[in-house]
mmCIF file of C-alpha atoms in Angstrom:
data_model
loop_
_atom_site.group_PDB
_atom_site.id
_atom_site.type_symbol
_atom_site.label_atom_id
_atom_site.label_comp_id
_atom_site.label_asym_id
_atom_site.label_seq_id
_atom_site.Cartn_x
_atom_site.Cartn_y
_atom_site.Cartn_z
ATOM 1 C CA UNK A 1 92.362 -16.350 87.576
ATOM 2 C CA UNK A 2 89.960 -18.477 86.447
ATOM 3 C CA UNK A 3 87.072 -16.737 83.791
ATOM 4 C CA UNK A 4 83.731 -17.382 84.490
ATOM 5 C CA UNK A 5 81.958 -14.915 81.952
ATOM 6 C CA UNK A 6 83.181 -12.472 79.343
ATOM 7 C CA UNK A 7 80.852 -10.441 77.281
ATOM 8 C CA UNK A 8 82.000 -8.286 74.081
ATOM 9 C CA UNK A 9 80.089 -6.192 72.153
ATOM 10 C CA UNK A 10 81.313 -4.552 68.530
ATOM 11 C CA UNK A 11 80.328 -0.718 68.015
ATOM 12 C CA UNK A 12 81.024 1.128 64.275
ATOM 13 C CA UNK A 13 81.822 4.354 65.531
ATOM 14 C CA UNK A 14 85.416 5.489 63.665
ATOM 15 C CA UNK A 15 87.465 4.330 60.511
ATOM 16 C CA UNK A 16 90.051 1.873 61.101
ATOM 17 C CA UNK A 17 93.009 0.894 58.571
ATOM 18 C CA UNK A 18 93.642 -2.573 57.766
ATOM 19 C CA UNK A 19 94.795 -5.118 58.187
ATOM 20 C CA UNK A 20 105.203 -33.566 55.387
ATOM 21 C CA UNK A 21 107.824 -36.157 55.627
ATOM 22 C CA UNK A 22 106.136 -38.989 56.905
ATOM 23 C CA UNK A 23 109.389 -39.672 59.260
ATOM 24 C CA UNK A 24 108.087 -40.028 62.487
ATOM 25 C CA UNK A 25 111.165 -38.761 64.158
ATOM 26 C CA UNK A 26 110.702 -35.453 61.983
ATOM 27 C CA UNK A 27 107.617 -35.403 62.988
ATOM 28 C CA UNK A 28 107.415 -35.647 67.282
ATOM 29 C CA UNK A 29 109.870 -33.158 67.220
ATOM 30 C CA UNK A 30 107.519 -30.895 64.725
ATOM 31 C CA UNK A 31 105.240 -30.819 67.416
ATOM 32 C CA UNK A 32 107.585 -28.814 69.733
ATOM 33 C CA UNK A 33 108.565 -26.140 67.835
ATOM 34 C CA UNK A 34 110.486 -23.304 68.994
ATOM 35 C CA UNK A 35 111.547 -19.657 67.676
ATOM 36 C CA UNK A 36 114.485 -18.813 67.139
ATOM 37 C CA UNK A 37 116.003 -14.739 67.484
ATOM 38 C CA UNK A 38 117.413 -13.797 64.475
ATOM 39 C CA UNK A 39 121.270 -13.037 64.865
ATOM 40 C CA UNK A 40 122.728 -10.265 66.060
ATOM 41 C CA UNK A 41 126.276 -10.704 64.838
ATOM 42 C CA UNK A 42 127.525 -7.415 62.906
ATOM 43 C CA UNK A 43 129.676 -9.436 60.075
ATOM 44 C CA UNK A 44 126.662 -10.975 58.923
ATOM 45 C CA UNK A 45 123.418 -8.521 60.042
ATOM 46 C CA UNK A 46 122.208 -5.402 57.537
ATOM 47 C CA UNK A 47 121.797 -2.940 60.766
ATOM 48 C CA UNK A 48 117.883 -1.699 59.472
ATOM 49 C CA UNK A 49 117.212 1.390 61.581
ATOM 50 C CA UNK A 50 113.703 0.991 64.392
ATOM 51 C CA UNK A 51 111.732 3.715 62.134
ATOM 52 C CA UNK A 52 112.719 1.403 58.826
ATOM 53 C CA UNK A 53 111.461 -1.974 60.123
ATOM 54 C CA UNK A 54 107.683 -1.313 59.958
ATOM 55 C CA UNK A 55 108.409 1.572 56.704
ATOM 56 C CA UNK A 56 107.771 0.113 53.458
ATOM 57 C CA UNK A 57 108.799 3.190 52.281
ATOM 58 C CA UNK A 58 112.074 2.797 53.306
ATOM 59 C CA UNK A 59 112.882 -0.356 51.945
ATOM 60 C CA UNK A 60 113.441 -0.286 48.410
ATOM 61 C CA UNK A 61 111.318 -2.319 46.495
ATOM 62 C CA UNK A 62 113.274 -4.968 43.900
ATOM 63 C CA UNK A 63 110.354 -5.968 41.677
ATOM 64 C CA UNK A 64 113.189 -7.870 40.046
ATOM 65 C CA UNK A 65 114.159 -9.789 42.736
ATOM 66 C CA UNK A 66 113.715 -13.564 42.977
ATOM 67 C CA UNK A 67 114.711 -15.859 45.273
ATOM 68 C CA UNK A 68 114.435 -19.380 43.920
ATOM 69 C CA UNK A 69 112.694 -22.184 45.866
ATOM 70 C CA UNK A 70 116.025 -24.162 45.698
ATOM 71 C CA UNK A 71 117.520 -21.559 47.850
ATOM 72 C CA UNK A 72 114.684 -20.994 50.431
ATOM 73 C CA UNK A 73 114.802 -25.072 50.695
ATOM 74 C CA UNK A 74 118.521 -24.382 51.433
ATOM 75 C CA UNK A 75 117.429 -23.038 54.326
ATOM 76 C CA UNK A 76 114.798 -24.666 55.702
ATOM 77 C CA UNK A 77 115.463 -27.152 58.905
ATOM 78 C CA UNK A 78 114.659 -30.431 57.928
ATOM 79 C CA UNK A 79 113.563 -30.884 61.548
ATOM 80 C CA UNK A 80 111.234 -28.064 62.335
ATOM 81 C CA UNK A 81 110.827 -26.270 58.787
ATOM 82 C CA UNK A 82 111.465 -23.138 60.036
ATOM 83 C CA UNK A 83 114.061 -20.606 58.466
ATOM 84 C CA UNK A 84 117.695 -21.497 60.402
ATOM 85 C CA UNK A 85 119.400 -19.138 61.269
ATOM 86 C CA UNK A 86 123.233 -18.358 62.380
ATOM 87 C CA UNK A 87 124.444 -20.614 63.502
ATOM 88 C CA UNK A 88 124.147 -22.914 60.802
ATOM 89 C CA UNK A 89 125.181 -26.587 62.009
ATOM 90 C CA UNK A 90 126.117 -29.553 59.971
ATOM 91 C CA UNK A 91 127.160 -33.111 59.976
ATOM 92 C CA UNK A 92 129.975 -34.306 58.291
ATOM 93 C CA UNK A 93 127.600 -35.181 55.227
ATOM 94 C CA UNK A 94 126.481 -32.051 54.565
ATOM 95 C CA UNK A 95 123.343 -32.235 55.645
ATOM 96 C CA UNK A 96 122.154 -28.558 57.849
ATOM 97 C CA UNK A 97 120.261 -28.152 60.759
ATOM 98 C CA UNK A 98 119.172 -25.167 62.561
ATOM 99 C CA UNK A 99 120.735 -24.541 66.480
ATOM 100 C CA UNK A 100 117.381 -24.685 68.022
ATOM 101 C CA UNK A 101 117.321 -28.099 67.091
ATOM 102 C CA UNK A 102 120.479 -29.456 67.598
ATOM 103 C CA UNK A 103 120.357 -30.810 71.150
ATOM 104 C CA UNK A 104 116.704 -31.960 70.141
ATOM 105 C CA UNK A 105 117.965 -34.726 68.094
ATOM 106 C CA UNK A 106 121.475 -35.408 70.616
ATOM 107 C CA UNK A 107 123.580 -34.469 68.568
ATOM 108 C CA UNK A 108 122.823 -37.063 65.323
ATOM 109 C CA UNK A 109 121.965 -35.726 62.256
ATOM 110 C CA UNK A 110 118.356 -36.209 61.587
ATOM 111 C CA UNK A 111 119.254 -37.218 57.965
ATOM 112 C CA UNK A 112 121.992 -39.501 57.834
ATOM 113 C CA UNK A 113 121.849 -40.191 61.634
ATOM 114 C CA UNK A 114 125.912 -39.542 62.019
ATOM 115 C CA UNK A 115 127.061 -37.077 64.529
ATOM 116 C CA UNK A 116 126.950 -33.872 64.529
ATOM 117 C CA UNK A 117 129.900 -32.459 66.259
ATOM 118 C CA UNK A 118 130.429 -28.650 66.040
ATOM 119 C CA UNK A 119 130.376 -27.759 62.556
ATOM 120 C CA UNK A 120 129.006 -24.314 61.018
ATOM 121 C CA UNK A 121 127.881 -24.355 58.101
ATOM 122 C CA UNK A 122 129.496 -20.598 57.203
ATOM 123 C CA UNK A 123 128.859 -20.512 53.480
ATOM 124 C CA UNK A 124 124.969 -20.983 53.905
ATOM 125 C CA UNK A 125 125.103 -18.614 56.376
ATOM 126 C CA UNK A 126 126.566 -15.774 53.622
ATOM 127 C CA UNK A 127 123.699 -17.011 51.386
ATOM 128 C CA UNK A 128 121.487 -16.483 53.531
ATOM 129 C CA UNK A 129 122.968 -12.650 54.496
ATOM 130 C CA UNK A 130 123.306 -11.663 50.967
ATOM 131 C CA UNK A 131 119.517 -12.484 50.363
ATOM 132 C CA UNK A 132 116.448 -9.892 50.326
ATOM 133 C CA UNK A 133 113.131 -11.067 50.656
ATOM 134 C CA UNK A 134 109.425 -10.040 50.774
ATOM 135 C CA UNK A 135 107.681 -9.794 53.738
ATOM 136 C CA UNK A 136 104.806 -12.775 54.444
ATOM 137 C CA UNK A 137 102.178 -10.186 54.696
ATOM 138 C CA UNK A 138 102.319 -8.910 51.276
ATOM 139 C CA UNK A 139 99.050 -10.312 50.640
ATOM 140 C CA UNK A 140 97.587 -7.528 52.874
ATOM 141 C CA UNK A 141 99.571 -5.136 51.996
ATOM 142 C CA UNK A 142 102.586 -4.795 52.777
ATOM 143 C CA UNK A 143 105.191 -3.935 49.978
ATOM 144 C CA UNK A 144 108.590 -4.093 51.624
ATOM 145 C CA UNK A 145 111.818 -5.698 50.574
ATOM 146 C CA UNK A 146 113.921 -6.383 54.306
ATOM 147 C CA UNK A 147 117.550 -8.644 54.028
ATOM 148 C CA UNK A 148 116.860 -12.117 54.968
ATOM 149 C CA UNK A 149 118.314 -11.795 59.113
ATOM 150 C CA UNK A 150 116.073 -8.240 59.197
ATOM 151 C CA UNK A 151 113.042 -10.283 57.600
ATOM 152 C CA UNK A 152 111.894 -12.219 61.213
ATOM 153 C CA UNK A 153 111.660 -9.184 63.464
ATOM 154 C CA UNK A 154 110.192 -6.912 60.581
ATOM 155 C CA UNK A 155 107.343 -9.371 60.675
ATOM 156 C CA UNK A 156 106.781 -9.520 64.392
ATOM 157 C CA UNK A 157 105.849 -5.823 64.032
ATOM 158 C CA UNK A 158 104.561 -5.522 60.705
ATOM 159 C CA UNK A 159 101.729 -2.950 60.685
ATOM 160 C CA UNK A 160 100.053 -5.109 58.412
ATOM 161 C CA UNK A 161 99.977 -8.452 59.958
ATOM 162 C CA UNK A 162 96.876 -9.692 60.797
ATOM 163 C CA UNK A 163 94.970 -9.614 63.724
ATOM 164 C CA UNK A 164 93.965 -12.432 66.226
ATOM 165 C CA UNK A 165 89.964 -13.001 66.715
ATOM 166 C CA UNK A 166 88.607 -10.615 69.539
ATOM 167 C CA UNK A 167 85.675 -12.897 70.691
ATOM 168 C CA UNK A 168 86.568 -13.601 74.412
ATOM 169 C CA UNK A 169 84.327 -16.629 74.618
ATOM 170 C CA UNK A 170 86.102 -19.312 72.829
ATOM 171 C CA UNK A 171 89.561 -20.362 71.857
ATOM 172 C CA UNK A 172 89.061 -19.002 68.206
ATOM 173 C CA UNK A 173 91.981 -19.081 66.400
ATOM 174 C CA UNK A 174 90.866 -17.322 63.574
ATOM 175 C CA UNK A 175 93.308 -14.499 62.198
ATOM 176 C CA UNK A 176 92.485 -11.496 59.532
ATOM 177 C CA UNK A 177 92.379 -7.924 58.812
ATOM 178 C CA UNK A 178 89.890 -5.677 60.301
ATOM 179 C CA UNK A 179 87.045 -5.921 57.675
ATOM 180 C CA UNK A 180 87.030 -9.869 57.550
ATOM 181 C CA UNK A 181 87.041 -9.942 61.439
ATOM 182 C CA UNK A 182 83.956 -7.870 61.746
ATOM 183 C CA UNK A 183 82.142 -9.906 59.074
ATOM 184 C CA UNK A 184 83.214 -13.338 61.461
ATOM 185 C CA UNK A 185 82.394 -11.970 64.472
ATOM 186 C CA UNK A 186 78.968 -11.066 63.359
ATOM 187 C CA UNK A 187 78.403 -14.701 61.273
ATOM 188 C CA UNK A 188 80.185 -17.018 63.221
ATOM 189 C CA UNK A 189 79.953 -15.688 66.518
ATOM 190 C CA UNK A 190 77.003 -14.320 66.244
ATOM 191 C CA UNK A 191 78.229 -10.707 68.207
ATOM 192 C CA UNK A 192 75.597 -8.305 68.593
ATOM 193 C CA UNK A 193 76.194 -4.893 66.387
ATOM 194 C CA UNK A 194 75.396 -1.271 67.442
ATOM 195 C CA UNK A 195 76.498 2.144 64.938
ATOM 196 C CA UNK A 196 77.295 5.278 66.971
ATOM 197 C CA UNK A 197 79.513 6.475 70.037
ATOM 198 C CA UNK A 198 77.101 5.508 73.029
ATOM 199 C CA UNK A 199 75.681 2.582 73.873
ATOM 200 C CA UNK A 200 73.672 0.946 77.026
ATOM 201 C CA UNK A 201 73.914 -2.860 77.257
ATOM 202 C CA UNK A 202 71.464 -4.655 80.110
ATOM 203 C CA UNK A 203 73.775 -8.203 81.005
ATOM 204 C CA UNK A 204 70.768 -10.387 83.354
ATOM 205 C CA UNK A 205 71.479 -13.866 84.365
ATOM 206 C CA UNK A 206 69.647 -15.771 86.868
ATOM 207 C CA UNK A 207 72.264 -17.038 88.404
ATOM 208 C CA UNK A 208 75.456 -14.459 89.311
ATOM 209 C CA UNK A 209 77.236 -17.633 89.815
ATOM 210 C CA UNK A 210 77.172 -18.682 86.153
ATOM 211 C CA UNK A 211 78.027 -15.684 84.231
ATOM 212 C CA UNK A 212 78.582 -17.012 80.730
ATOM 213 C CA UNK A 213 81.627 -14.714 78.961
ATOM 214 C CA UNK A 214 79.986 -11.833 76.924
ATOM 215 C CA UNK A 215 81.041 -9.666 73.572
ATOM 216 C CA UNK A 216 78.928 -6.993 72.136
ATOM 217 C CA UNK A 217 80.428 -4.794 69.498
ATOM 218 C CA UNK A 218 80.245 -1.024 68.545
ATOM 219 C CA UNK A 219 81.617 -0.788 65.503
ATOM 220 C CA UNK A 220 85.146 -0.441 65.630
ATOM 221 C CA UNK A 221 85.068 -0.922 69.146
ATOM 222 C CA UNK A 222 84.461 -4.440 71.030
ATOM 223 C CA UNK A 223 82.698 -4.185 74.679
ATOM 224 C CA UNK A 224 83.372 -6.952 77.054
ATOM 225 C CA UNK A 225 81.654 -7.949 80.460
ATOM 226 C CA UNK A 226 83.634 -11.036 82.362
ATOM 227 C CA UNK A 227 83.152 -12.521 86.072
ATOM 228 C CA UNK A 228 86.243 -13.723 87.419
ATOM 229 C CA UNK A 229 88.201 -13.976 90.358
ATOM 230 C CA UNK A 230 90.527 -11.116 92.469
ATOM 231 C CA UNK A 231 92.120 -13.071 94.747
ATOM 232 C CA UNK A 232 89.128 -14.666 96.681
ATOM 233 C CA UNK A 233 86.919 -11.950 95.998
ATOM 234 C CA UNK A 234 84.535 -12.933 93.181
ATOM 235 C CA UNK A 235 84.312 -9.699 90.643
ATOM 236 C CA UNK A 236 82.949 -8.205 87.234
ATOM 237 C CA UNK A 237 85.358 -6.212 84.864
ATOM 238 C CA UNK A 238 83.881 -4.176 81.941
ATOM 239 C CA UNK A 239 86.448 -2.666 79.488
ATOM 240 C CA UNK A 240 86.850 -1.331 75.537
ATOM 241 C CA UNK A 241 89.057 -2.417 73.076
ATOM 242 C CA UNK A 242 89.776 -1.118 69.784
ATOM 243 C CA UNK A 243 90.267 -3.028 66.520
ATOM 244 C CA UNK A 244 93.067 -1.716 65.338
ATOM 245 C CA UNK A 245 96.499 -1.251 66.207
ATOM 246 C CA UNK A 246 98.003 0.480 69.789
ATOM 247 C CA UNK A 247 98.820 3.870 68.152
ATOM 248 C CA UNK A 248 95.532 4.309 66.935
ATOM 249 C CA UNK A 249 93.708 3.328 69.945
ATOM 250 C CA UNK A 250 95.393 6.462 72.234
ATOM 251 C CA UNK A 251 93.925 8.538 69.757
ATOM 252 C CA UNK A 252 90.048 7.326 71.353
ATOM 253 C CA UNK A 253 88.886 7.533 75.315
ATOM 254 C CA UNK A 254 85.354 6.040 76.408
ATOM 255 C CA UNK A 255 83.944 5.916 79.818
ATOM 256 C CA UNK A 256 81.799 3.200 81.359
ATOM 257 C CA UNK A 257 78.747 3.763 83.915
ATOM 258 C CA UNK A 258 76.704 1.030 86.029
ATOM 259 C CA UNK A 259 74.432 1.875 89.281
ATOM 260 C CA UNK A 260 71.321 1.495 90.614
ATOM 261 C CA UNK A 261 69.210 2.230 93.509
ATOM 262 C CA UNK A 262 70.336 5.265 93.513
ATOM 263 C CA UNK A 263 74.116 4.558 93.346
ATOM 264 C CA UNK A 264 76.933 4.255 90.205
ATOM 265 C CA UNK A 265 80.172 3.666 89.614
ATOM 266 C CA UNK A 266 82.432 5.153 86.588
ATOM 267 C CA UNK A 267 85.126 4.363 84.630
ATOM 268 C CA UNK A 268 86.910 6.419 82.363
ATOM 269 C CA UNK A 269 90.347 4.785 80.219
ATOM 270 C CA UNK A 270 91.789 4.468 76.853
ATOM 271 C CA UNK A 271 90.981 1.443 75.106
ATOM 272 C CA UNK A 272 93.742 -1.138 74.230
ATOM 273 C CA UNK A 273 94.255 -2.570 70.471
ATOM 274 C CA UNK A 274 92.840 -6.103 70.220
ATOM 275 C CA UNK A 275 96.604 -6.794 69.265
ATOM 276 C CA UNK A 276 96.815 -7.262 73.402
ATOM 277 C CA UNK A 277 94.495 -10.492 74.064
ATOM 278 C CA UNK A 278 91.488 -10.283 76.103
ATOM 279 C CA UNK A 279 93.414 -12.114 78.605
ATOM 280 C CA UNK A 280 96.539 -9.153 79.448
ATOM 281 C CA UNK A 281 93.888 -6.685 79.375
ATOM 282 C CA UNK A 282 91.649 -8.176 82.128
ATOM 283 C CA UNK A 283 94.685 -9.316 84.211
ATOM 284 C CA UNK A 284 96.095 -5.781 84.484
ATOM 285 C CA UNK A 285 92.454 -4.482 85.525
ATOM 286 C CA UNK A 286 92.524 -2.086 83.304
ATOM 287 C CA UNK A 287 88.765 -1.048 82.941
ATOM 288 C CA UNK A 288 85.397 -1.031 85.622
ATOM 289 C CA UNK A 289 85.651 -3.575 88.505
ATOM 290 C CA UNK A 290 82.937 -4.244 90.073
ATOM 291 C CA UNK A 291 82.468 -6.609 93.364
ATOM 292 C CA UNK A 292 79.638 -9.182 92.955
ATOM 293 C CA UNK A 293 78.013 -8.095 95.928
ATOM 294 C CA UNK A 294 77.875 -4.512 94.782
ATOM 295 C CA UNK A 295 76.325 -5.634 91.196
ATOM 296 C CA UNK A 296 73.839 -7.881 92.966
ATOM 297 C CA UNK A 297 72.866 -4.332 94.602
ATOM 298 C CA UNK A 298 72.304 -2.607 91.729
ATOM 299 C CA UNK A 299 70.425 -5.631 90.238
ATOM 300 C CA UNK A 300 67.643 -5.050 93.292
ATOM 301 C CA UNK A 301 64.568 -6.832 94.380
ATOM 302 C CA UNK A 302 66.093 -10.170 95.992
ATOM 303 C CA UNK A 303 69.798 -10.003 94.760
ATOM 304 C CA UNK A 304 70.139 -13.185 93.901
ATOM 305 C CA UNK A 305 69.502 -12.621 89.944
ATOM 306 C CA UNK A 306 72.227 -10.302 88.276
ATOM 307 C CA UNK A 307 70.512 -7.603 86.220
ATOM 308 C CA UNK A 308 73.319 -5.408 85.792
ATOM 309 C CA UNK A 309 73.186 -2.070 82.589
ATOM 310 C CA UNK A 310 76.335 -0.800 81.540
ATOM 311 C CA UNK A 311 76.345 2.623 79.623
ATOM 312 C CA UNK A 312 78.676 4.519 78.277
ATOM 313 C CA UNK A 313 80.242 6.612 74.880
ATOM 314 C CA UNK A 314 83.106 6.628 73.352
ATOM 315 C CA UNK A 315 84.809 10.088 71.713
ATOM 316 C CA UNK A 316 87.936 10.924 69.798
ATOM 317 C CA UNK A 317 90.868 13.007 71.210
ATOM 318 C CA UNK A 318 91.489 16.420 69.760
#
């Protein structure tokens, strides 16, 4: 579908918890990189239960514990500088390289350019399974301790990890906790701010054609407003999301209103976490659809300029 306006708007309603080589070889291949699943292989995986990956509490914490940068070097693929994991290949020399790139480099060692053949490198791979690390996101808060081959997919779901930008009208690839997200959205984007639970937004543009993409903001809350297309029907969508994570967001509902001459439509939904992209929310419709002809309606006089109010409020679940 191709976007042809989004509009988001930030509302402060509830409390939210927070959040080079030089070798040009090395390099093209740098610019391809891919991720690779940690291992599943029994003899060299500490099993960490689903409740324990995203408990700090659980883990227990090794102030003592450090890993030198000798080690984590050890470990790194010279190719894509990612942490390798099993299995560990080498060349004849010595020299490591992690599976996923491998058949990137045809089977030649990227160091000594002999060939690689089929060789594990088994002892790294023990190093690497008898290691305990802390997670990346310590800096915002999180205080766990996770084995090395648990480390990767406690990350991908650490509570703490920071958030992507919610501003639907650019490509902003800006990434923080809650707090420093607000404060960007309202200096660098420029979002429009509103306290409280309710709030009535009035979207006109002169043309319905050229709806520019549109974020207002109710503070913890971001309210967008997007033409795009259903098939070949050209449509609005309205919708909430919540910054914060998923499990906090079911604990909200909001409803959305639009009309005019006498006629409305509703909406009532849960809003999704901002940890789903603007994007998956408006492709699974989730929130107010309205056809262009029916907002042009409400607009009145002429319908050729789109004048269009959306209301609504937003409440906590008891």
């Amino acid at each position: 579908m191709d976007c042809a306006a989004v509009s988001c708007v930030c509302f402060a309603q509830a409390s939210c918890s927070t959040m080079a080589s030089g070798n040009p070889f090395y390099d093209d291949l740098r610019n391809k990189p891919e991720v690779i699943d940690p291992p599943e292989s029994e003899d060299l995986v500490e099993i960490v239960s689903e409740s324990s990956v995203n408990d700090p509490a659980q883990i227990a914490l090794k102030p003592n514990l450090t890993v030198s940068s000798s080690v984590r070097e050890l470990l790194e693929c010279p190719v894509c500088l990612n942490a390798m994991y099993p299995p560990i290949h080498q060349c004849s020399n010595g020299h490591t390289l992690c599976s996923g790139c491998k058949p990137r480099v045809h089977n030649r060692c990227p160091t000594c350019r002999h060939e690689l053949g089929n060789i594990r490198c088994l002892a790294l791979e023990k190093v690497a399974a008898s290691l305990e690390l802390p997670c990346k996101y310590q800096s915002y808060g999180c205080m766990g301790i996770y084995p090395y081959y648990s480390k990767l997919k406690h990350e991908s779901q650490c509570i703490f990890r920071p958030y992507n930008c919610p501003y639907a009208g650019s490509e902003c690839t800006v990434m923080g906790d809650i707090p420093y997200l607000v404060a960007h959205l309202k200096d660098d984007h420029k979002v429009d701010m509103h306290n409280g639970s309710t709030f009535n937004h009035r979207y006109v543009k002169q043309n319905p054609h050229e709806v520019e993409n549109a974020t207002w903001m109710l503070t913890y809350f971001c309210l967008h407003f997007e033409a795009f297309q259903l098939g070949m029907a050209p449509v609005y969508i309205a919708f909430l999301r919540f910054m914060g994570d998923d499990n906090e967001s079911k604990n909200y509902s909001y409803s959305l209103e639009v009309g005019g001459n006498g006629r409305k439509m509703s909406w009532q939904g849960v809003p999704r976490s901002i940890r789903d992209s603007h994007k998956k929310v408006r492709d699974s419709f989730d929130g107010l659809i309205i056809q262009r002809n029916m907002a042009l309606f409400f607009s009145g006089g002429d319908r050729k300029e789109l004048k269009l109010r959306v209301t609504g409020r937003i409440w906590k679940e008891q």
